[in-house]
Short mmCIF file of C-alpha atoms (C1' of nucleotides) in Angstrom, two decimals:
data_model
loop_
_atom_site.label_atom_id
_atom_site.label_comp_id
_atom_site.label_asym_id
_atom_site.label_seq_id
_atom_site.Cartn_x
_atom_site.Cartn_y
_atom_site.Cartn_z
CA MET A 1 0.13 0.02 0.09
CA ASN A 2 1.28 3.52 -1.20
CA ILE A 3 -1.33 6.26 -0.39
CA LEU A 4 -0.81 9.00 -2.60
CA PRO A 5 0.02 12.06 -0.37
CA HIS A 6 -0.97 15.44 0.20
CA SER A 7 1.90 16.75 -2.06
CA PHE A 8 0.82 14.79 -5.01
CA TYR A 9 -2.51 16.76 -5.19
CA ASN A 10 -1.27 20.10 -4.54
CA ARG A 11 0.26 20.68 -7.68
CA PRO A 12 -0.88 22.43 -11.24
CA THR A 13 -4.30 20.45 -12.05
CA LEU A 14 -3.41 19.15 -15.47
CA THR A 15 -0.44 17.07 -13.97
CA VAL A 16 -2.62 15.98 -11.24
CA ALA A 17 -5.27 14.99 -13.54
CA ARG A 18 -2.39 13.33 -16.11
CA GLU A 19 -0.77 11.26 -13.09
CA LEU A 20 -4.22 9.96 -11.59
CA ILE A 21 -3.87 7.82 -15.01
CA GLY A 22 -3.16 4.31 -13.60
CA ALA A 23 -3.36 5.20 -10.03
CA ARG A 24 -5.54 2.63 -7.59
CA LEU A 25 -8.72 4.39 -6.32
CA VAL A 26 -9.64 2.19 -3.28
CA ARG A 27 -12.37 1.82 -1.49
CA MET A 28 -13.19 -0.60 1.66
CA ASP A 29 -16.96 -1.33 2.17
CA ARG A 30 -18.53 -3.11 4.96
CA GLY A 31 -15.17 -5.34 5.06
CA LYS A 32 -15.03 -5.77 1.15
CA LYS A 33 -12.09 -4.50 -0.65
CA LEU A 34 -12.72 -2.76 -4.26
CA VAL A 35 -9.86 -1.46 -6.05
CA GLY A 36 -9.85 -0.10 -9.70
CA LEU A 37 -7.64 1.47 -11.87
CA ILE A 38 -8.40 5.10 -12.93
CA THR A 39 -8.71 5.24 -16.57
CA GLU A 40 -10.08 8.73 -17.45
CA THR A 41 -9.75 12.03 -15.55
CA GLU A 42 -10.94 15.31 -16.25
CA ALA A 43 -9.44 18.79 -14.75
CA TYR A 44 -11.74 21.84 -13.35
CA ILE A 45 -9.70 24.77 -12.54
CA SER A 46 -10.75 27.74 -10.61
CA GLU A 47 -13.75 30.51 -10.91
CA ASN A 48 -12.50 31.23 -14.16
CA ASP A 49 -13.32 27.78 -15.88
CA LEU A 50 -17.15 28.68 -17.25
CA ALA A 51 -17.36 24.77 -17.32
CA CYS A 52 -16.41 24.46 -13.36
CA HIS A 53 -19.19 24.24 -10.83
CA CYS A 54 -17.26 26.99 -8.87
CA LYS A 55 -17.42 29.37 -11.29
CA ALA A 56 -20.74 30.29 -9.10
CA GLY A 57 -18.13 30.98 -6.41
CA ARG A 58 -18.04 29.41 -2.90
CA THR A 59 -21.53 27.83 -1.96
CA PRO A 60 -22.98 25.11 0.24
CA ARG A 61 -22.07 22.79 -3.03
CA THR A 62 -18.82 23.77 -3.98
CA PHE A 63 -17.37 24.66 -0.83
CA PRO A 64 -14.87 21.24 -1.10
CA MET A 65 -13.06 22.36 -3.96
CA TYR A 66 -11.56 25.79 -1.95
CA GLY A 67 -10.40 22.97 0.83
CA GLU A 68 -7.14 21.04 1.33
CA ALA A 69 -5.59 19.14 -1.56
CA GLY A 70 -6.41 15.45 -1.75
CA HIS A 71 -9.75 15.37 -0.47
CA ALA A 72 -12.73 14.23 -1.93
CA TYR A 73 -15.51 16.70 -3.46
CA VAL A 74 -18.61 14.17 -4.52
CA TYR A 75 -21.84 15.91 -5.80
CA PHE A 76 -25.05 14.34 -7.29
CA THR A 77 -26.29 15.31 -10.49
CA TYR A 78 -29.28 14.36 -13.23
CA GLY A 79 -31.14 12.91 -10.11
CA ASN A 80 -29.45 9.83 -10.14
CA HIS A 81 -25.45 10.10 -10.03
CA TRP A 82 -22.77 10.61 -7.62
CA MET A 83 -19.63 12.34 -9.16
CA LEU A 84 -16.28 11.91 -7.47
CA ASN A 85 -14.11 14.55 -7.82
CA VAL A 86 -10.26 15.09 -5.97
CA VAL A 87 -9.62 18.13 -4.82
CA THR A 88 -5.93 20.00 -5.98
CA GLU A 89 -4.19 22.52 -5.51
CA GLU A 90 -3.67 25.60 -2.92
CA VAL A 91 -5.93 25.88 -0.12
CA ASP A 92 -8.70 28.87 -0.96
CA PHE A 93 -7.58 27.92 -5.10
CA PRO A 94 -10.91 25.95 -6.26
CA ALA A 95 -10.00 23.22 -8.12
CA ALA A 96 -10.11 19.52 -8.35
CA VAL A 97 -10.14 16.09 -10.82
CA LEU A 98 -13.22 14.59 -11.66
CA ILE A 99 -12.87 10.59 -11.83
CA ARG A 100 -14.77 9.28 -14.99
CA ALA A 101 -13.71 6.08 -15.13
CA ILE A 102 -12.30 3.04 -13.63
CA GLN A 103 -10.82 -0.55 -14.39
CA PRO A 104 -11.98 -2.97 -11.76
CA ILE A 105 -8.92 -5.12 -10.61
CA GLU A 106 -10.22 -6.21 -6.96
CA GLY A 107 -13.91 -6.74 -5.63
CA VAL A 108 -14.28 -7.25 -9.58
CA GLU A 109 -17.71 -9.60 -8.59
CA LEU A 110 -19.45 -6.99 -6.22
CA MET A 111 -18.81 -3.93 -8.59
CA SER A 112 -20.26 -6.18 -11.04
CA GLU A 113 -23.14 -7.14 -9.09
CA ARG A 114 -23.94 -3.68 -8.15
CA ARG A 115 -23.80 -2.60 -12.13
CA ASN A 116 -26.25 -5.13 -12.70
CA GLY A 117 -23.36 -6.97 -14.66
CA ARG A 118 -22.70 -3.62 -16.77
CA ASP A 119 -19.32 -1.73 -17.50
CA THR A 120 -17.91 0.83 -15.07
CA PHE A 121 -16.47 3.24 -17.95
CA GLY A 122 -18.48 6.66 -16.40
CA PRO A 123 -18.78 8.68 -13.83
CA GLY A 124 -21.55 7.98 -12.41
CA LYS A 125 -20.83 4.12 -12.95
CA LEU A 126 -18.08 3.97 -10.81
CA THR A 127 -19.80 5.77 -8.06
CA GLN A 128 -22.38 3.03 -7.81
CA ALA A 129 -19.94 0.19 -8.39
CA MET A 130 -17.93 1.42 -5.50
CA GLY A 131 -21.09 2.63 -3.13
CA ILE A 132 -19.56 6.20 -3.19
CA THR A 133 -22.52 8.76 -2.30
CA LYS A 134 -22.81 11.79 -0.47
CA SER A 135 -20.97 10.27 2.87
CA GLN A 136 -17.65 10.32 1.24
CA ASN A 137 -17.84 14.37 0.23
CA THR A 138 -14.78 16.20 1.53
CA VAL A 139 -13.04 12.75 3.33
CA ASP A 140 -9.15 12.80 2.79
CA LEU A 141 -8.25 10.64 0.18
CA THR A 142 -5.09 10.43 1.49
CA GLU A 143 -5.85 8.18 4.60
CA SER A 144 -7.07 4.76 4.91
CA THR A 145 -9.21 5.73 7.62
CA HIS A 146 -12.51 6.60 5.84
CA GLY A 147 -12.95 3.95 3.59
CA LEU A 148 -11.99 5.59 0.10
CA TRP A 149 -8.47 6.43 -0.80
CA ILE A 150 -5.77 6.25 -3.60
CA GLU A 151 -2.46 4.73 -4.16
CA ALA A 152 0.01 4.68 -6.12
CA GLY A 153 -0.81 2.11 -9.30
CA VAL A 154 0.72 1.66 -12.70
CA GLN A 155 2.80 4.14 -14.72
CA VAL A 156 0.91 4.99 -18.35
CA PRO A 157 3.11 6.09 -20.61
CA ASN A 158 1.66 9.15 -23.02
CA SER A 159 1.71 6.88 -26.01
CA ARG A 160 -1.28 5.36 -24.35
CA VAL A 161 -3.45 8.04 -23.51
CA THR A 162 -5.58 10.30 -25.14
CA LYS A 163 -5.47 13.89 -24.54
CA GLY A 164 -9.05 16.05 -25.47
CA PRO A 165 -11.92 18.18 -24.52
CA ARG A 166 -13.95 17.51 -21.69
CA VAL A 167 -17.24 16.10 -22.01
CA GLY A 168 -20.79 16.75 -21.14
CA LEU A 169 -20.46 20.45 -20.46
CA ASN A 170 -23.44 21.48 -23.27
CA LYS A 171 -23.14 24.90 -23.05
CA THR A 172 -20.22 26.06 -21.64
CA PRO A 173 -18.84 28.64 -24.04
CA GLU A 174 -15.75 28.69 -25.47
CA PRO A 175 -13.06 28.61 -24.89
CA TRP A 176 -13.76 26.49 -21.67
CA LEU A 177 -15.76 24.36 -24.45
CA SER A 178 -12.42 23.04 -26.08
CA LYS A 179 -10.20 22.84 -23.30
CA PRO A 180 -7.89 19.68 -23.78
CA TRP A 181 -8.29 18.99 -19.95
CA ARG A 182 -9.59 15.04 -20.17
CA PHE A 183 -7.27 12.47 -20.22
CA LEU A 184 -8.08 8.75 -20.98
CA VAL A 185 -6.64 5.24 -21.41
CA LYS A 186 -6.95 3.70 -25.05
CA GLY A 187 -8.63 1.02 -25.30
CA TRP A 188 -10.16 1.70 -21.47
CA LYS A 189 -8.02 -1.22 -20.17
CA ILE A 190 -4.51 -0.54 -18.82
CA VAL A 191 -3.61 -3.90 -17.82
"C1'" DA B 1 -23.74 0.98 -33.70
"C1'" DG B 2 -25.38 5.13 -33.02
"C1'" DC B 3 -28.83 8.83 -31.96
"C1'" DA B 4 -32.86 10.69 -29.27
"C1'" DC B 5 -34.88 11.08 -25.17
"C1'" DG B 6 -37.16 10.43 -20.52
"C1'" DA B 7 -35.68 9.39 -15.62
"C1'" DT B 8 -34.97 12.11 -11.29
"C1'" DG B 9 -33.63 15.61 -7.46
"C1'" DC B 10 -30.83 18.97 -5.86
"C1'" DT B 11 -28.61 23.37 -6.38
"C1'" DC B 12 -28.19 28.01 -8.02
"C1'" DT B 13 -30.67 32.32 -9.59
"C1'" DG C 1 -38.05 27.32 -12.45
"C1'" DA C 2 -34.41 26.12 -15.26
"C1'" DG C 3 -30.17 23.81 -15.89
"C1'" DC C 4 -27.31 20.03 -15.14
"C1'" DA C 5 -19.25 17.46 -15.45
"C1'" DT C 6 -25.54 10.86 -16.74
"C1'" DC C 7 -27.22 6.94 -17.86
"C1'" DG C 8 -30.38 3.13 -19.97
"C1'" DT C 9 -33.67 2.59 -22.84
"C1'" DG C 10 -35.58 1.55 -27.28
"C1'" DC C 11 -35.81 3.12 -31.78
"C1'" DT C 12 -33.26 4.11 -36.15
"C1'" DT C 13 -29.63 2.80 -39.89
#
DNA sequence: AGCACGATGCTCT
DNA sequence: GAGCATCGTGCTT
């Protein structure tokens, strides 16, 4: 076990988003261990980024993004789905990385069961597979005491990572709509 | 294999 | 009250 420390996250968000590709997302849930390799991320950076929730400033929803790097920002959207983000950069600088997809490595059966046999490549899908909800909002992902943390994993070379525009932004204006702040593993599988 | 749409409820204006 | 960092179904090619 090699948990990524606060110093990993207190860096430029794009660096963190890129380096989280291949990291191990670990969930300890009622005695069961679930592990997935992170295969897709997106960066959301500052109040100037009109795709970022914090464009609205510090609100009851967005306050975790203003906190310490390495904590979780979990929010609910579209009436059904929980989204898992990791806070980055300095305190009071609102930014985070959205974890969009994982490749299940351990606890595959339980994750598959929770997904009714369907895949985990999607931000709402991986939280469902791992049982992540509001109760994980703001937890420190650099400790193993909250049942959710991130460990160093597989080094994925640039040749296997695609960089492109973020998805699902709908009415976000340029230039934010086209910023290549999404990272994903080619072919969706790391190992 | 790809697109359109409805579900569903919280957040901010 | 509108919009949403989505998902699954069902219909079309």
